[in-house]
């Protein structure tokens, strides 16, 4: 494991108390680093909205995003269980869990995944979501990687909770709801850009995210400008 990258990741996840904090970009960083450092094939993040319902907030690729959506629609799977129980759900072989999660296990197999680690994003008694690591091949997980993955989830959770207003009446769910609204904008922009440029959804997201970072802008603001055609975005659209 790249120790320098690991240390950098912990710093990035913790150091987000800035005015222009971008929650969606922050969570995508978390999924990307889990894939690059922990040997996961894909990763996703589910967070609860103001009503306590889980929503897909980030995914390392489009395939796992769709699988996470299917899991929510089916109301079964390890990620939901991790969120509801506040405990890790470790599944080295999804084919052994057909009776437990029949729809999810089959959908995961069709998507090319054989194992999953679902890690609760919680601080003491408060669980705000789940970090989910998918592996293409079944088999035991690296005992070194598991605590690091949970540590990443814990640091991300603390950072999210730190984003609360100092006023006790302002809760995290309000910020998450705003992020959910931004996520809708980003999905619309991905679709529009993919159709216009003849690229896939993952490439469209990468382009939008790269443009936002290169110009020090919020991802949701770039998405809104592209959807509305309210301004030119040189370098984004050919």
Short mmCIF file of C-alpha atoms in Angstrom, two decimals:
data_model
loop_
_atom_site.label_atom_id
_atom_site.label_comp_id
_atom_site.label_asym_id
_atom_site.label_seq_id
_atom_site.Cartn_x
_atom_site.Cartn_y
_atom_site.Cartn_z
CA UNK A 1 0.00 0.00 0.00
CA UNK A 2 1.20 3.52 -0.80
CA UNK A 3 1.71 4.95 2.68
CA UNK A 4 2.24 8.47 1.35
CA UNK A 5 -1.08 8.37 -0.52
CA UNK A 6 -2.81 6.94 2.55
CA UNK A 7 -1.56 9.79 4.72
CA UNK A 8 -2.55 12.33 2.09
CA UNK A 9 -6.02 10.82 1.89
CA UNK A 10 -6.61 11.09 5.62
CA UNK A 11 -5.54 14.73 5.50
CA UNK A 12 -7.83 15.45 2.54
CA UNK A 13 -10.80 13.78 4.21
CA UNK A 14 -10.25 15.66 7.45
CA UNK A 15 -9.33 19.07 6.04
CA UNK A 16 -12.63 20.20 4.53
CA UNK A 17 -13.80 22.96 6.84
CA UNK A 18 -13.92 25.56 4.09
CA UNK A 19 -16.70 27.77 2.81
CA UNK A 20 -16.90 26.13 -0.61
CA UNK A 21 -16.87 22.54 0.68
CA UNK A 22 -18.26 20.29 -2.07
CA UNK A 23 -19.85 17.24 -0.46
CA UNK A 24 -20.27 15.22 -3.64
CA UNK A 25 -16.68 15.75 -4.76
CA UNK A 26 -15.53 14.89 -1.22
CA UNK A 27 -17.41 11.58 -1.27
CA UNK A 28 -16.16 10.73 -4.77
CA UNK A 29 -12.62 11.25 -3.46
CA UNK A 30 -13.40 8.73 -0.73
CA UNK A 31 -14.61 6.08 -3.20
CA UNK A 32 -11.73 6.66 -5.62
CA UNK A 33 -9.12 6.30 -2.90
CA UNK A 34 -10.71 3.11 -1.56
CA UNK A 35 -10.35 1.60 -5.01
CA UNK A 36 -6.79 2.79 -5.59
CA UNK A 37 -5.43 1.92 -2.12
CA UNK A 38 -7.45 -0.99 -0.78
CA UNK A 39 -7.70 -3.26 -3.79
CA UNK A 40 -11.47 -2.89 -4.13
CA UNK A 41 -12.85 -3.19 -7.64
CA UNK A 42 -15.44 -0.48 -6.99
CA UNK A 43 -16.83 1.56 -4.11
CA UNK A 44 -20.00 3.45 -3.30
CA UNK A 45 -21.37 5.71 -0.56
CA UNK A 46 -24.95 5.78 0.67
CA UNK A 47 -26.11 8.61 2.94
CA UNK A 48 -29.41 9.14 4.69
CA UNK A 49 -31.61 12.08 3.73
CA UNK A 50 -33.70 14.16 6.15
CA UNK A 51 -36.29 11.39 6.30
CA UNK A 52 -33.74 8.72 7.13
CA UNK A 53 -33.92 7.17 3.65
CA UNK A 54 -30.66 6.10 2.07
CA UNK A 55 -29.56 7.71 -1.19
CA UNK A 56 -26.65 6.98 -3.51
CA UNK A 57 -24.29 9.91 -3.07
CA UNK A 58 -21.10 8.69 -4.71
CA UNK A 59 -19.77 5.75 -6.69
CA UNK A 60 -16.40 5.00 -8.23
CA UNK A 61 -18.06 4.03 -11.53
CA UNK A 62 -21.44 3.91 -13.20
CA UNK A 63 -21.87 0.15 -12.84
CA UNK A 64 -21.67 0.19 -9.06
CA UNK A 65 -23.91 3.27 -8.90
CA UNK A 66 -26.62 1.33 -10.69
CA UNK A 67 -26.11 -1.67 -8.39
CA UNK A 68 -26.43 0.58 -5.34
CA UNK A 69 -29.65 2.02 -6.76
CA UNK A 70 -30.97 -1.49 -7.32
CA UNK A 71 -30.12 -2.38 -3.74
CA UNK A 72 -32.16 0.57 -2.45
CA UNK A 73 -35.07 -0.21 -4.76
CA UNK A 74 -35.04 -3.87 -3.67
CA UNK A 75 -34.68 -2.88 0.00
CA UNK A 76 -32.18 -5.63 0.67
CA UNK A 77 -28.43 -6.03 0.72
CA UNK A 78 -25.32 -5.68 2.89
CA UNK A 79 -25.10 -1.90 2.61
CA UNK A 80 -28.60 -1.37 3.97
CA UNK A 81 -27.86 -3.86 6.73
CA UNK A 82 -24.67 -2.04 7.72
CA UNK A 83 -26.56 1.24 7.93
CA UNK A 84 -29.48 -0.19 9.91
CA UNK A 85 -27.37 -2.16 12.38
CA UNK A 86 -24.37 0.17 12.63
CA UNK A 87 -22.09 -2.86 12.21
CA UNK A 88 -19.79 -4.06 9.43
CA UNK A 89 -21.21 -6.59 7.01
CA UNK A 90 -18.44 -8.69 5.45
CA UNK A 91 -19.41 -11.04 2.61
CA UNK A 92 -16.46 -12.96 1.09
CA UNK A 93 -18.72 -14.87 -1.33
CA UNK A 94 -22.03 -13.42 -2.50
CA UNK A 95 -23.09 -16.74 -4.01
CA UNK A 96 -23.46 -18.02 -0.46
CA UNK A 97 -25.97 -15.28 0.35
CA UNK A 98 -28.67 -16.03 -2.24
CA UNK A 99 -31.19 -16.97 0.47
CA UNK A 100 -30.31 -13.88 2.51
CA UNK A 101 -30.49 -11.30 -0.31
CA UNK A 102 -31.86 -13.10 -3.40
CA UNK A 103 -32.37 -10.08 -5.61
CA UNK A 104 -29.23 -8.21 -4.60
CA UNK A 105 -26.93 -11.25 -4.76
CA UNK A 106 -28.10 -12.08 -8.27
CA UNK A 107 -27.82 -8.47 -9.42
CA UNK A 108 -24.30 -8.21 -8.00
CA UNK A 109 -23.31 -11.40 -9.80
CA UNK A 110 -24.67 -10.04 -13.09
CA UNK A 111 -22.67 -6.87 -12.51
CA UNK A 112 -19.50 -8.90 -12.08
CA UNK A 113 -19.04 -8.68 -8.31
CA UNK A 114 -18.33 -11.68 -6.09
CA UNK A 115 -17.75 -10.14 -2.66
CA UNK A 116 -18.57 -6.99 -0.70
CA UNK A 117 -17.60 -5.14 2.45
CA UNK A 118 -20.23 -2.76 3.86
CA UNK A 119 -18.87 -0.36 6.48
CA UNK A 120 -21.15 1.86 8.57
CA UNK A 121 -20.41 5.57 8.57
CA UNK A 122 -21.09 6.29 12.21
CA UNK A 123 -19.90 8.30 15.18
CA UNK A 124 -20.93 6.84 18.52
CA UNK A 125 -24.71 6.33 18.26
CA UNK A 126 -25.22 8.29 15.05
CA UNK A 127 -25.05 6.45 11.72
CA UNK A 128 -25.27 8.68 8.65
CA UNK A 129 -24.65 6.15 5.88
CA UNK A 130 -22.47 3.32 4.63
CA UNK A 131 -19.26 2.93 2.64
CA UNK A 132 -19.39 -0.11 0.38
CA UNK A 133 -16.42 -1.87 -1.20
CA UNK A 134 -17.08 -4.35 -4.01
CA UNK A 135 -14.69 -7.02 -5.27
CA UNK A 136 -14.96 -8.91 -8.53
CA UNK A 137 -13.56 -12.15 -7.14
CA UNK A 138 -14.91 -13.96 -4.06
CA UNK A 139 -12.48 -14.78 -1.30
CA UNK A 140 -11.22 -13.60 2.10
CA UNK A 141 -10.39 -9.94 2.54
CA UNK A 142 -6.97 -8.62 3.46
CA UNK A 143 -6.98 -8.31 7.28
CA UNK A 144 -4.78 -5.20 6.98
CA UNK A 145 -7.13 -3.39 4.61
CA UNK A 146 -10.33 -3.88 6.63
CA UNK A 147 -9.43 -1.59 9.57
CA UNK A 148 -8.02 1.00 7.17
CA UNK A 149 -11.28 1.02 5.23
CA UNK A 150 -13.25 1.53 8.45
CA UNK A 151 -10.85 4.28 9.50
CA UNK A 152 -11.46 6.07 6.19
CA UNK A 153 -15.21 5.75 6.73
CA UNK A 154 -14.84 7.07 10.28
CA UNK A 155 -12.75 10.08 9.26
CA UNK A 156 -15.21 10.90 6.48
CA UNK A 157 -18.09 10.65 8.96
CA UNK A 158 -16.40 12.98 11.44
CA UNK A 159 -15.73 15.44 8.63
CA UNK A 160 -19.37 15.34 7.54
CA UNK A 161 -20.57 15.91 11.08
CA UNK A 162 -18.16 18.81 11.45
CA UNK A 163 -19.96 20.50 8.59
CA UNK A 164 -22.93 21.09 10.86
CA UNK A 165 -23.77 24.61 11.82
CA UNK A 166 -22.71 25.61 15.31
CA UNK A 167 -26.39 26.03 16.04
CA UNK A 168 -27.75 22.75 17.40
CA UNK A 169 -30.98 23.21 15.43
CA UNK A 170 -29.13 22.88 12.13
CA UNK A 171 -28.68 19.19 11.43
CA UNK A 172 -26.57 17.29 8.97
CA UNK A 173 -29.64 16.04 7.13
CA UNK A 174 -30.36 19.55 5.82
CA UNK A 175 -26.94 19.71 4.22
CA UNK A 176 -27.34 16.21 2.82
CA UNK A 177 -30.67 17.22 1.28
CA UNK A 178 -28.94 20.10 -0.49
CA UNK A 179 -26.32 17.65 -1.73
CA UNK A 180 -29.06 15.32 -2.97
CA UNK A 181 -30.51 18.17 -5.00
CA UNK A 182 -27.05 18.85 -6.40
CA UNK A 183 -26.69 15.18 -7.27
CA UNK A 184 -29.80 15.40 -9.45
CA UNK A 185 -28.27 18.33 -11.33
CA UNK A 186 -25.02 16.43 -11.83
CA UNK A 187 -26.82 13.36 -13.16
CA UNK A 188 -28.72 15.55 -15.64
CA UNK A 189 -25.50 17.23 -16.74
CA UNK A 190 -23.78 13.84 -17.15
CA UNK A 191 -26.57 12.65 -19.42
CA UNK A 192 -26.58 15.80 -21.51
CA UNK A 193 -22.78 15.85 -21.89
CA UNK A 194 -22.63 12.12 -22.69
CA UNK A 195 -25.24 12.51 -25.42
CA UNK A 196 -23.66 15.65 -26.87
CA UNK A 197 -20.11 14.28 -26.90
CA UNK A 198 -20.88 10.63 -27.67
CA UNK A 199 -19.18 9.41 -24.49
CA UNK A 200 -20.31 7.23 -21.60
CA UNK A 201 -21.67 8.49 -18.28
CA UNK A 202 -18.45 7.87 -16.36
CA UNK A 203 -16.41 9.85 -18.90
CA UNK A 204 -18.97 12.65 -18.69
CA UNK A 205 -18.67 12.79 -14.91
CA UNK A 206 -14.88 12.82 -15.11
CA UNK A 207 -15.02 15.73 -17.56
CA UNK A 208 -17.39 17.74 -15.37
CA UNK A 209 -15.39 17.04 -12.25
CA UNK A 210 -12.10 17.86 -13.96
CA UNK A 211 -13.48 21.17 -15.25
CA UNK A 212 -14.78 22.11 -11.79
CA UNK A 213 -11.45 21.36 -10.15
CA UNK A 214 -9.41 23.09 -12.85
CA UNK A 215 -11.47 26.26 -12.43
CA UNK A 216 -11.88 26.05 -8.63
CA UNK A 217 -15.65 25.80 -8.90
CA UNK A 218 -18.27 23.66 -7.22
CA UNK A 219 -19.25 20.64 -9.26
CA UNK A 220 -22.95 21.41 -8.88
CA UNK A 221 -22.44 24.97 -10.17
CA UNK A 222 -20.69 23.70 -13.29
CA UNK A 223 -23.48 21.16 -13.81
CA UNK A 224 -26.16 23.83 -13.48
CA UNK A 225 -24.39 26.17 -15.91
CA UNK A 226 -24.04 23.38 -18.46
CA UNK A 227 -27.68 22.30 -18.18
CA UNK A 228 -28.99 25.87 -18.43
CA UNK A 229 -26.48 26.96 -21.09
CA UNK A 230 -26.17 30.08 -18.94
CA UNK A 231 -22.48 30.52 -19.67
CA UNK A 232 -19.79 29.18 -21.95
CA UNK A 233 -17.61 26.47 -20.47
CA UNK A 234 -14.52 26.47 -22.71
CA UNK A 235 -12.67 23.20 -22.61
CA UNK A 236 -15.65 21.18 -21.45
CA UNK A 237 -17.70 21.03 -24.63
CA UNK A 238 -15.93 20.57 -27.93
#
